[in-house]
Tab-separated table of C-alpha atoms in Angstrom:
chain	number	residue	atom	x	y	z
A	1	MET	CA	-3.242	-14.201	-19.299
A	2	ALA	CA	-4.304	-10.874	-20.359
A	3	ARG	CA	-2.903	-7.324	-21.409
A	4	VAL	CA	-3.665	-5.614	-17.672
A	5	CYS	CA	-1.933	-4.461	-14.839
A	6	GLN	CA	-2.638	-6.470	-11.722
A	7	ILE	CA	-1.761	-3.166	-9.819
A	8	THR	CA	-3.625	-0.230	-11.901
A	9	GLY	CA	-5.792	-1.909	-13.590
A	10	LYS	CA	-4.219	-0.656	-17.143
A	11	ARG	CA	-6.500	-2.363	-19.876
A	12	PRO	CA	-6.107	-1.273	-24.075
A	13	GLN	CA	-7.954	1.256	-25.098
A	14	VAL	CA	-9.292	1.779	-28.194
A	15	GLY	CA	-9.336	4.630	-30.581
A	16	ASN	CA	-8.514	5.811	-34.430
A	17	LYS	CA	-5.500	5.837	-36.701
A	18	VAL	CA	-5.583	9.140	-38.353
A	19	SER	CA	-3.682	9.242	-41.472
A	20	HIS	CA	-2.361	13.023	-43.292
A	21	ALA	CA	-5.320	12.579	-45.304
A	22	ASN	CA	-7.694	12.191	-42.214
A	23	ASN	CA	-8.454	9.145	-42.785
A	24	LYS	CA	-9.330	7.279	-39.272
A	25	THR	CA	-9.223	3.016	-38.734
A	26	LYS	CA	-9.561	1.314	-35.660
A	27	ARG	CA	-6.618	0.779	-33.786
A	28	LYS	CA	-5.532	-0.077	-29.959
A	29	PHE	CA	-3.532	1.830	-27.220
A	30	LEU	CA	-1.493	-1.548	-25.276
A	31	PRO	CA	-0.416	-0.418	-21.488
A	32	ASN	CA	3.562	-0.798	-20.898
A	33	LEU	CA	3.041	-3.668	-19.018
A	34	GLN	CA	6.335	-5.572	-17.915
A	35	LYS	CA	6.336	-9.198	-15.885
A	36	LYS	CA	7.984	-8.586	-12.743
A	37	ARG	CA	9.017	-9.691	-9.523
A	38	PHE	CA	9.010	-8.207	-6.600
A	39	TYR	CA	10.423	-9.443	-2.763
A	40	ILE	CA	8.218	-8.944	-0.265
A	41	PRO	CA	10.350	-9.195	3.342
A	42	GLU	CA	7.476	-9.986	5.463
A	43	GLU	CA	6.407	-13.101	4.301
A	44	ASP	CA	10.249	-13.859	3.125
A	45	ALA	CA	8.895	-14.170	-0.295
A	46	TRP	CA	9.161	-13.925	-4.161
A	47	VAL	CA	5.676	-12.705	-6.040
A	48	THR	CA	5.688	-12.156	-10.021
A	49	LEU	CA	3.178	-9.400	-10.988
A	50	LYS	CA	2.340	-8.500	-14.460
A	51	VAL	CA	2.812	-4.141	-13.733
A	52	SER	CA	2.671	-1.732	-15.988
A	53	ALA	CA	5.745	1.190	-15.994
A	54	ASN	CA	3.847	3.263	-13.598
A	55	ALA	CA	2.832	0.755	-11.397
A	56	ILE	CA	6.234	-0.246	-11.149
A	57	ARG	CA	6.847	3.695	-10.012
A	58	THR	CA	4.112	3.910	-7.565
A	59	ILE	CA	5.601	0.156	-5.938
A	60	ASN	CA	8.978	2.291	-5.554
A	61	LYS	CA	7.209	5.024	-4.258
A	62	ASN	CA	4.548	3.450	-1.881
A	63	GLY	CA	6.450	-0.025	-1.345
A	64	LEU	CA	5.108	-3.459	-1.968
A	65	THR	CA	2.970	-4.259	0.831
A	66	ALA	CA	0.923	-0.639	0.871
A	67	THR	CA	0.543	-0.818	-3.058
A	68	ILE	CA	-1.049	-4.641	-2.807
A	69	LYS	CA	-2.945	-3.524	0.166
A	70	LYS	CA	-4.658	-0.898	-1.936
A	71	ALA	CA	-4.653	-2.696	-5.489
A	72	ALA	CA	-6.502	-5.377	-2.776
A	73	GLU	CA	-9.198	-2.894	-2.034
A	74	LYS	CA	-9.873	-1.548	-4.982
A	75	GLY	CA	-10.368	-4.708	-7.193
A	76	THR	CA	-7.956	-4.942	-9.761
A	77	LEU	CA	-5.269	-7.108	-7.989
A	78	SER	CA	-5.584	-11.022	-9.794
A	79	PHE	CA	-3.267	-14.024	-8.356
């Protein structure tokens, strides 16, 4: 599975590693992804999502069903 958050759609970004001598080499900035199980009380089921730490905070704030619905509208949700 790719390194993509299923809620926010965060992906690895590309940038430069800059040394003290100002030499630049390519590097990747990886998102802080966690594999986490969430409980959906409406469906009485557990769902496992690969989400970023930022997405976990969003789910805690807005609730799982509202966040999943918004991600599905945005097009980032993939099961």
